[in-house]
XYZ file of C-alpha atoms in Angstrom:
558
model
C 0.000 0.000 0.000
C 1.167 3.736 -1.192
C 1.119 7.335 0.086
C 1.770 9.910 -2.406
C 2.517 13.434 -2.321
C 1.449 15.467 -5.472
C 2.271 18.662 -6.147
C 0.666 20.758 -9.291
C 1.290 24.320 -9.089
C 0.401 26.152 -12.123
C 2.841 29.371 -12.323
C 5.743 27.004 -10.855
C 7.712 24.450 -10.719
C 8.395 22.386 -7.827
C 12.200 20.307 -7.271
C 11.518 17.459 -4.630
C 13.832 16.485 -2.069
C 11.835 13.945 0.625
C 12.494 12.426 3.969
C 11.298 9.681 5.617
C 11.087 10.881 9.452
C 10.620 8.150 11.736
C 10.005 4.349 10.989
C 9.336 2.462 14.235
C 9.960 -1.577 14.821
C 5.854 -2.842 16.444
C 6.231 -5.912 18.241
C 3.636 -8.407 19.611
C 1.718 -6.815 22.885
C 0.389 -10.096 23.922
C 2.328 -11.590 25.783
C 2.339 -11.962 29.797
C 4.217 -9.203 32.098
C 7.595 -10.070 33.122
C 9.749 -8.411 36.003
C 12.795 -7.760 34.725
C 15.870 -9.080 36.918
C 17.697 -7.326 39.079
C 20.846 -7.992 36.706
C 19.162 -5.760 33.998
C 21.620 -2.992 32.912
C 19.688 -0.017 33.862
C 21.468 2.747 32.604
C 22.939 3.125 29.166
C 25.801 6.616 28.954
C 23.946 9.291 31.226
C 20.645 8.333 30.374
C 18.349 5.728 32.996
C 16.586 3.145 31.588
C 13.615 2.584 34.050
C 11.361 -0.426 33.567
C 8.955 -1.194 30.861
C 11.824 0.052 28.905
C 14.941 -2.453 28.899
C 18.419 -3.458 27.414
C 18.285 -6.950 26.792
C 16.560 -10.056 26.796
C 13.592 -10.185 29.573
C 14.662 -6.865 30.741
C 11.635 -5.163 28.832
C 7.988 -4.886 28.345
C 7.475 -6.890 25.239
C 5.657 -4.607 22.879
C 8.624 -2.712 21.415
C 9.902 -0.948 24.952
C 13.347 -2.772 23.815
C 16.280 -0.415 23.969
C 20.046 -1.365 22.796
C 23.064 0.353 23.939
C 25.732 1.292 21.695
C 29.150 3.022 21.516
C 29.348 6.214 19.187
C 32.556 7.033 17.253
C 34.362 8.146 20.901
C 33.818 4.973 22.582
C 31.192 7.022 24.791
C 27.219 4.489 25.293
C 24.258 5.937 23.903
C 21.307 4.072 24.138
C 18.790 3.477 20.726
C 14.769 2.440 20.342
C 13.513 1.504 17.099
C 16.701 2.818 15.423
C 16.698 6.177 16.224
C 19.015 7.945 19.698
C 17.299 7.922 22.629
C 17.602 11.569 24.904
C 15.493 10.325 27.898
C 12.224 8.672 28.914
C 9.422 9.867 31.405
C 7.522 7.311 33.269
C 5.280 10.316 35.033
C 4.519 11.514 31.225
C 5.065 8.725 29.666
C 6.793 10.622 26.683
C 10.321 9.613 25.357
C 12.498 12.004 23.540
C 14.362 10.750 20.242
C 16.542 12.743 17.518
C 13.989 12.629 14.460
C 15.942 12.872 11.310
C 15.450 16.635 9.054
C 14.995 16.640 5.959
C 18.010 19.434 4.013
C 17.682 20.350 0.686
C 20.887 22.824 0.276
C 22.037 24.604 -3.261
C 23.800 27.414 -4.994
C 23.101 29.330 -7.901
C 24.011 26.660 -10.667
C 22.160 24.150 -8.951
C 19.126 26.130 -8.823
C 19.205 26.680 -12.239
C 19.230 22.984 -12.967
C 16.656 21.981 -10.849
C 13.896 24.747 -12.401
C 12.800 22.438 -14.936
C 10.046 19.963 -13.204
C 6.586 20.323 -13.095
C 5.206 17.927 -11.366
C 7.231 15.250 -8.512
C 5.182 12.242 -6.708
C 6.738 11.216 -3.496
C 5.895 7.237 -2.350
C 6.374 5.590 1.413
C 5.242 2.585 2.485
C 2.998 2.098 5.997
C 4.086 0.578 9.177
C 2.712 -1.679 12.039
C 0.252 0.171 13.998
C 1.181 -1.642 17.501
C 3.876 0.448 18.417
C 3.535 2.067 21.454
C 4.688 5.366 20.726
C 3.036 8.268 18.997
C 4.330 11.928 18.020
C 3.480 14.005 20.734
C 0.939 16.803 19.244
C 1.629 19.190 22.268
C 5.231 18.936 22.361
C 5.850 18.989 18.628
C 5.340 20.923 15.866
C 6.129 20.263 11.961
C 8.451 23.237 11.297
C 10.086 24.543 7.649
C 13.203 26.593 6.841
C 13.973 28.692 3.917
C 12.935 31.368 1.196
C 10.346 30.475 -0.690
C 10.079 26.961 0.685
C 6.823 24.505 0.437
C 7.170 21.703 3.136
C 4.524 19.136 3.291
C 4.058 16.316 6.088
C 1.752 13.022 5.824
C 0.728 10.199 7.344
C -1.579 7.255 6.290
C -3.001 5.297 9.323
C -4.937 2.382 8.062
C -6.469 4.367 4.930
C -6.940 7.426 7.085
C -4.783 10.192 4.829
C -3.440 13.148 6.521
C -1.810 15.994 4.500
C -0.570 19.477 5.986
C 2.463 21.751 5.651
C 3.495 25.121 5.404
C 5.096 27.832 2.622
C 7.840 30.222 3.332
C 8.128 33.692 1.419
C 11.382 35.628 0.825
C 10.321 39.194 -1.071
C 13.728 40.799 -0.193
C 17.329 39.563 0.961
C 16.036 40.990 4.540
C 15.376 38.479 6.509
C 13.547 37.996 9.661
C 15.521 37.760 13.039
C 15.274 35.202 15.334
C 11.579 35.005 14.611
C 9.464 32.212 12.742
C 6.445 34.063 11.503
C 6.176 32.958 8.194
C 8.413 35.210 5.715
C 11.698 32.765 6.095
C 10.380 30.112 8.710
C 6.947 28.643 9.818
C 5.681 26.014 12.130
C 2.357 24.302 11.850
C 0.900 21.594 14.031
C -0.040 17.964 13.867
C -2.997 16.097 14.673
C -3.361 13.084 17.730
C -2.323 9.858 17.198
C 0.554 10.374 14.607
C 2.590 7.209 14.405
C 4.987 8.544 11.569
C 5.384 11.155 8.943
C 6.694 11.455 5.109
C 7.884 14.840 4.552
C 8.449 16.530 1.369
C 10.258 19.547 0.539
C 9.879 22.015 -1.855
C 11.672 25.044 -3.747
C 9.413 27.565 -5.471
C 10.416 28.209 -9.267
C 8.950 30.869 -11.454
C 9.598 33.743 -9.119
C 10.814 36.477 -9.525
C 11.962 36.256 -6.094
C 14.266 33.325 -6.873
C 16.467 35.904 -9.183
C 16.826 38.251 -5.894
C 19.002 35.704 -4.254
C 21.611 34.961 -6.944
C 24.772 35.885 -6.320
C 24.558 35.049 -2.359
C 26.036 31.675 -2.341
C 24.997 28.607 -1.217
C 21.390 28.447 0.546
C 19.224 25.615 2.359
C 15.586 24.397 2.868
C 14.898 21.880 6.165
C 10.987 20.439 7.259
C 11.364 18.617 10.084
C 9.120 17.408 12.955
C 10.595 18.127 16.298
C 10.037 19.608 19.484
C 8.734 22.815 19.522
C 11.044 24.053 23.186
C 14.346 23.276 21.161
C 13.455 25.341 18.245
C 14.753 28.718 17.946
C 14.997 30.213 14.741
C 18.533 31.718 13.758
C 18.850 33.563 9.909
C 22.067 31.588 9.818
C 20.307 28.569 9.151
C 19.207 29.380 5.395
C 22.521 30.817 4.540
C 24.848 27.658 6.361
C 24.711 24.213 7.228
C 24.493 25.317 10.477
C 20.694 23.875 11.271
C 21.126 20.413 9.884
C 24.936 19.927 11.413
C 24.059 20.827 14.893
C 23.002 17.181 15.743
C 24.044 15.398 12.670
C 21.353 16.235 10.997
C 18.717 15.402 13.722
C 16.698 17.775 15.941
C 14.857 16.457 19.275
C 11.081 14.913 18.998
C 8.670 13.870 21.682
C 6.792 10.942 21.380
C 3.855 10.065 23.990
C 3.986 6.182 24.378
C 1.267 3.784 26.092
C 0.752 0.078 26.768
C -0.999 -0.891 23.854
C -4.232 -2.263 22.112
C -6.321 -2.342 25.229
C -8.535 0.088 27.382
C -8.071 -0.086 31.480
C -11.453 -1.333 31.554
C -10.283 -4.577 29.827
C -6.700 -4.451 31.240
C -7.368 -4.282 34.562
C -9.037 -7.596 34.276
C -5.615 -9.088 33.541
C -7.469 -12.219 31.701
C -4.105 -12.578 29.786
C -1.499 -11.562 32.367
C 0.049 -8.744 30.950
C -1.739 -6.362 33.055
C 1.321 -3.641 33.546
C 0.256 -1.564 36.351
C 1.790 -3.908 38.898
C 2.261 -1.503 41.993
C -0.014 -1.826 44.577
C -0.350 2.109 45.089
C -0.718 2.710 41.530
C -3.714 3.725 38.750
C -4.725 2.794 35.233
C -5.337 5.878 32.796
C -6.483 5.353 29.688
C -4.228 6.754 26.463
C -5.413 10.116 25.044
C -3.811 9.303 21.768
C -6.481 7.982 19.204
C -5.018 4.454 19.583
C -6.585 2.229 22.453
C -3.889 1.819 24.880
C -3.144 3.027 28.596
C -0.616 4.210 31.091
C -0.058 3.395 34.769
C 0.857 6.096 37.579
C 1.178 6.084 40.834
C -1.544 6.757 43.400
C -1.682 10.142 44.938
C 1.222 10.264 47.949
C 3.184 7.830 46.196
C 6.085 8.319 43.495
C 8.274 5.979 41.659
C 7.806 3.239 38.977
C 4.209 1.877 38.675
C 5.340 -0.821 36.050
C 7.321 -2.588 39.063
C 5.739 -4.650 42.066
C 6.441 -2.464 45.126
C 7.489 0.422 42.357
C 5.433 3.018 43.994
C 6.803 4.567 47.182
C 5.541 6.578 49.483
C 6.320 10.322 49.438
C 7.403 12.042 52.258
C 5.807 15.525 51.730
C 7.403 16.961 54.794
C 10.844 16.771 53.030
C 9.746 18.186 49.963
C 9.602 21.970 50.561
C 7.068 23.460 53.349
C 3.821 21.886 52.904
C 2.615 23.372 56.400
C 2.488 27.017 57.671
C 5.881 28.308 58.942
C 4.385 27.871 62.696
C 2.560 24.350 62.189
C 4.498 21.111 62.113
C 4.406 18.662 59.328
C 3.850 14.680 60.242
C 3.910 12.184 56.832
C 1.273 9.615 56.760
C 1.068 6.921 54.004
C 0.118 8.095 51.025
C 0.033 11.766 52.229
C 0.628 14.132 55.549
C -1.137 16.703 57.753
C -0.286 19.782 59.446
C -0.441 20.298 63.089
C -0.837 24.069 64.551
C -0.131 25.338 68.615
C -2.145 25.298 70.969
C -5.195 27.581 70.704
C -4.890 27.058 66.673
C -6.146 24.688 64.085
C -5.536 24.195 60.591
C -7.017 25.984 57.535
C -6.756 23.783 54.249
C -8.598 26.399 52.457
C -5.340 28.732 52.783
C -2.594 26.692 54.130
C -2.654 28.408 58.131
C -2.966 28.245 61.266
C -5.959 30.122 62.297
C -7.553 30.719 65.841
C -9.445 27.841 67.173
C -12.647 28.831 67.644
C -14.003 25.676 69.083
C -11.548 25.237 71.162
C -12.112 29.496 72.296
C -16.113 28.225 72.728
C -15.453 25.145 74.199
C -13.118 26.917 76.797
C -15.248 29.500 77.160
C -18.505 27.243 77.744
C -16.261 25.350 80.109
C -16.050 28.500 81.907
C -19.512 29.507 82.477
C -20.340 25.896 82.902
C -18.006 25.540 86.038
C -19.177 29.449 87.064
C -22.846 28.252 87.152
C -21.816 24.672 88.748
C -19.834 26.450 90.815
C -22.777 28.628 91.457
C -25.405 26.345 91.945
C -22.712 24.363 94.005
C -22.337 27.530 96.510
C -26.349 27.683 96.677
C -26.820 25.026 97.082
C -24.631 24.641 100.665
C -25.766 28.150 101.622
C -29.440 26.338 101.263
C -28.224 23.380 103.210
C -26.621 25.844 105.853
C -30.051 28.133 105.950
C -31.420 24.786 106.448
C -29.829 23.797 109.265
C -29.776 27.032 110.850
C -33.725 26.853 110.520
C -33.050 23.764 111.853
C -31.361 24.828 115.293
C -33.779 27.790 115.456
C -36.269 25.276 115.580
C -34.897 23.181 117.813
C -33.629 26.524 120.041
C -37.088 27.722 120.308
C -38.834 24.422 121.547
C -39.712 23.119 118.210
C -39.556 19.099 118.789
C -41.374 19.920 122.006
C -44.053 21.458 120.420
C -44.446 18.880 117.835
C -44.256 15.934 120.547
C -46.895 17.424 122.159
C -48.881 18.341 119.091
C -48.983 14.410 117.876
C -50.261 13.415 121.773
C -52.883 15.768 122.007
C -54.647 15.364 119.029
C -57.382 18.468 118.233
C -55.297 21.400 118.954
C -56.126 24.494 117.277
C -52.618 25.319 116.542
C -50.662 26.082 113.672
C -46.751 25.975 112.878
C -46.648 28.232 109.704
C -43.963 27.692 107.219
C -41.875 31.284 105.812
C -43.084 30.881 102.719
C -47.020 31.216 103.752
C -45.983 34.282 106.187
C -44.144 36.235 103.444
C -46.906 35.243 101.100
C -49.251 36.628 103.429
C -47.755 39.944 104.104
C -46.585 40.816 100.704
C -42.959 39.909 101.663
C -43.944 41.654 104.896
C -44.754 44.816 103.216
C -44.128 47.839 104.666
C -47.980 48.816 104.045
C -48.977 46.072 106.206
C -47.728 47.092 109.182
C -50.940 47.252 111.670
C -48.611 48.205 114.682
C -45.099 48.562 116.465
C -44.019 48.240 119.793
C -41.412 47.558 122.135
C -41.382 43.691 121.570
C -42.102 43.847 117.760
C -43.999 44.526 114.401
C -47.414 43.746 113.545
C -48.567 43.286 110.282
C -52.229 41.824 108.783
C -52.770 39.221 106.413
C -54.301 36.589 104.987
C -53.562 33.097 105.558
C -55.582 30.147 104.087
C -58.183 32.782 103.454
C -58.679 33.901 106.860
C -57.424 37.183 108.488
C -54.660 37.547 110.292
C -52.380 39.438 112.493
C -48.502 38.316 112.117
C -45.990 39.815 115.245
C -42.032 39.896 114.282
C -40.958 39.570 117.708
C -38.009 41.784 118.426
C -36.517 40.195 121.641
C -36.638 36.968 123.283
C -35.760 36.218 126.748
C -32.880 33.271 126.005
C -33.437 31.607 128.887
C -37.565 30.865 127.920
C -35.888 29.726 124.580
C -36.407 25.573 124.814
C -39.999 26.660 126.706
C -41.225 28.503 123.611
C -42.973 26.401 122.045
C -44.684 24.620 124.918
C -45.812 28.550 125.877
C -47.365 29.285 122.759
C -49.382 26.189 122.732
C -50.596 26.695 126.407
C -51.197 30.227 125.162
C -53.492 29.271 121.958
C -55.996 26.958 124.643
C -56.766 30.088 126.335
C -60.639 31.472 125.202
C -61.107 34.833 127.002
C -63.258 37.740 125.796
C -60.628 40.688 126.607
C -57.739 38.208 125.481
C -56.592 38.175 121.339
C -56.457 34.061 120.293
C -53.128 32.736 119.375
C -53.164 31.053 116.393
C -49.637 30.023 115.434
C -46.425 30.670 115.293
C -42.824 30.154 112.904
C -40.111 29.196 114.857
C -37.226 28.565 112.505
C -36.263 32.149 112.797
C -33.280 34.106 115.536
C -36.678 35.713 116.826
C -40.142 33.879 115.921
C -43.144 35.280 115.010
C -46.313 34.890 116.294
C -49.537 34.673 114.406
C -52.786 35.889 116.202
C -56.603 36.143 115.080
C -56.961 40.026 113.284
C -58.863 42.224 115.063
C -60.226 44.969 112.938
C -61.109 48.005 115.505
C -57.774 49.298 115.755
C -55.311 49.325 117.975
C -55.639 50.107 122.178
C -53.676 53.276 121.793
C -55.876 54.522 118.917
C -58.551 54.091 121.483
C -57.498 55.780 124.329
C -56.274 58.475 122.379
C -58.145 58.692 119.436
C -57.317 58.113 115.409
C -55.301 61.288 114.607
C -55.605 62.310 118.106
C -59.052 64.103 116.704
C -61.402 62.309 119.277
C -60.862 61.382 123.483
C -62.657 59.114 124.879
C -64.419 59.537 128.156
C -62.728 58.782 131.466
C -65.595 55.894 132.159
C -64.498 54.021 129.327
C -60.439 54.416 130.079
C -61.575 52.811 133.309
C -63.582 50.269 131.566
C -60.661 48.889 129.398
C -58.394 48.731 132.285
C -61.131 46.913 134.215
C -61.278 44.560 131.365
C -57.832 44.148 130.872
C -57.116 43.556 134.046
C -59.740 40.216 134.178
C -57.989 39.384 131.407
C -54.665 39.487 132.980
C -55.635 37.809 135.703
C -57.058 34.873 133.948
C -54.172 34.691 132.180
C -52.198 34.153 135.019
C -54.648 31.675 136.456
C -54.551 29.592 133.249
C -51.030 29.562 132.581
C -48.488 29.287 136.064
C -50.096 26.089 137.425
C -48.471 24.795 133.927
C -45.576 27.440 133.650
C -43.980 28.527 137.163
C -41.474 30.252 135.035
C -44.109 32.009 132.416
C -43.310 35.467 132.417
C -46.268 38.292 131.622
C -44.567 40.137 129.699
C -44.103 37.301 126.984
């Protein structure tokens, strides 16, 4: 099967020179995986040959990753794959770099003159195996032409799939550009995915009246090569010398991607044949981007080295590579990756690499806080209630309280009452100042209601502290008593320094009020003064009838 180049200008003629750029050896794909042995010569001059790529037999991926090392001229190793130098390889890429033949065309002024005299030039090259694992890199490369009034074509024919594309130089004066490829004495053009290798042609442009400009300056040269577009830059001495096509022997540098061929990842990584390449535990399958099926293995995320290789991919220890942390955290490596510590008081931002203030820990601290304030709090009032309690307690007990309940539970009946605080605030407003009925030497009366009955509540002032333990007993003798001129004791609180007596309310005032009148507006008459005493006096003396064959002690003035 043919490819043919055809050129059919009509105002020129056209003088062929062609080039074939790159012919690579395919080899069978199918067979099972091999790990090379550690005997394998892994290094060939300056350059490292890392595994699928090998020198010698079993030292290589079978499917053309072969490489032989040979001695130049000096007696100094360079290594070769699929006949052309090898300038490194990339198993993170997975790109090679090779020295891809250029196609020269040089001549002077009597050689142009012989070669103006074709019309027409067909240019045949024959295909090669598509299973070759390498392809021209469309990124890296580009198909670049040198020269006045130069035509350079490239092709390629995969499988019946015809590719044609070039680019034409144009000289109008002896001026040429400077260190510039633009298009008036160099031009680059690219190339399409999946190129597996190229026929170039290249062309000189007759019929001009250009071509007459340049007589007279000596010798001058055409080149179309396909190479890597970083080692190109363009220098006017390369139409008017050698000096282009010499500088590597007449080859520039080329990148070619390269891939495990003729299966997906999909069906690889199914390894129903054995050759499944990715072999490193911590290592991925990525499909090829070329237009060929194939894929390439790299290592998981974390891990570096050679995926191709059992136990190839190693763990990276980002801590050594640079500052992965802020300048006050501290890096710690963990498999397959690390993480940054910060001080005390700080935590790590991954948004922007920091160490920014904790704020949970500032809320948790500070909830801590005003948790152990309140416990703290409800832990101090809660002994202050205990203590309250059991000084309510001893005031109780002080003032006859057990007594009074003893006697209480035997004598069933009693019309007696031992109020709690909480009903006698309740019933005098917090003993409200406008409830105050009466003062006197031994206390403050207020009224109130208790249980819906009215009431008069004394805040004794004094006590007599040797009556203390009798207290009780007294005010339940006290409450028995039924006498006309005599106010009924109710009850009493006795959990206070002084207690406080409850009596039944009598609403006509108080005995100064009558003797002296509301307001001192009204006296009352001498008859009735006498009265009152009269009265009070029976009721005195009943009193002490009642109470000292029970009391010896009692005192009136309680």
């Amino acid at each position: 099967m043919g490819f043919n180049f055809i050129f059919q200008p009509k105002s020129m003629e056209v003088i062929v020179m062609l080039g074939l750029g790159l012919l690579l050896v395919a080899a069978n794909c199918t067979a099972a995986t091999t790990v090379p042995s550690s005997e394998c010569q892994k290094q060939c001059g300056n350059i490292e040959i890392p595994y699928p790529f090998g020198i010698g037999t079993n030292c290589s991926m079978a499917g053309g990753f072969g490489v032989t090392c040979q001695p130049d001229q000096n007696g100094f190793s360079k290594p070769f794959i699929g006949g052309r130098e090898l300038l490194g390889i990339s198993l993170t890429n997975s790109m090679i770099r090779v020295l891809n033949p250029i196609t020269t065309f040089c001549y002077n002024d009597t050689t142009l003159e012989q070669l103006m005299v074709n019309e027409t030039t067909t240019v045949r090259s024959d295909d090669i195996d598509r299973n070759s694992p390498f392809r021209f890199s469309e990124t890296h490369n580009k198909f670049t032409v040198i020269g006045c009034n130069t035509l350079g074509l490239i092709g390629n024919n995969n499988s019946g799939s015809e590719y044609q594309s070039g680019c034409f130089t144009y000289c109008a004066t002896t001026t040429l550009s400077v260190n510039s490829c633009s298009g008036m004495d160099c031009c680059q053009t690219p190339i399409p995915k999946g190129m597996d290798f190229n026929v170039v042609a290249l062309g000189v442009i007759k019929g001009d009246n250009t071509s007459q400009t340049w007589k007279g300056f000596g010798e001058q040269c055409r080149y179309a090569v396909l190479m890597e577009t970083a080692a190109f830059s363009f220098r006017t001495q390369y139409i008017t010398m050698r000096e282009f096509s010499e500088m590597a022997a007449g080859r520039a540098p080329a990148v070619l991607d390269w891939s495990v061929r003729n299966e997906t990842c999909e069906v690889a990584e199914r390894n129903l044949s054995g050759s499944y390449a990715c072999l490193s535990a911590n290592s991925r399958c990525a499909d090829s981007t070329s237009r060929s099926a194939g894929y390439v293995c790299n290592c998981s995320q974390g891990y570096e080295g050679n995926p191709y290789l059992p136990d190839g991919c190693k763990d990276v220890d980002e801590c050594n590579q640079g500052r992965p942390c802020p300048s006050d955290g501290v890096c710690h490596n963990t498999v397959g990756g690390y993480r940054c510590s910060c001080p005390t008081g700080r935590k790590y931002s991954h948004s922007n690499n920091t160490c920014v203030p904790d704020a949970g820990l500032i809320i948790g601290v500070t909830v801590g806080f005003l948790g152990l304030m309140i416990f703290s709090f409800c832990g101090y009032m809660i002994r202050q209630k205990r203590k309250l309690k059991k000084v309510k307690q001893e005031y109780f007990r002080q003032h006859g309280g057990l007594i009074l309940f003893e006697t209480m539970k035997s004598e069933k009946g009693l019309a007696f009452t031992v109020f709690s605080e909480d009903e006698l605030r309740q019933a005098t407003n917090n003993y409200d100042k406008s409830r105050i009925i009466g003062k006197g030497g031994n206390g403050t009366v207020y009224n109130g209601v208790v249980k819906g009955k009215p009431v008069a509540i004394k805040r004794c002032t004094l006590i007599d502290e040797r009556q203390k333990k009798e207290f009780g007993q007294e005010m339940l003798i006290l409450s028995q008593i039924n006498h006309k001129n005599i106010v009924k004791l109710l009850g009493c609180f006795l959990e206070v320094d002084v207690p406080v007596l409850v009596y039944e309310y009598i609403p006509n005032g108080t005995m100064y009020e009558l003797i002296h009148g509301r307001n001192q507006e009204q006296q009352i008459s001498f008859s009735t003064v006498l009265r009152v005493a009269q009265e009070a006096a029976e009721g005195l003396s009943f009193l002490a009838s009642y109470i000292l064959p029970h009391l010896p002690q009692f005192s009136m003035v309680t």
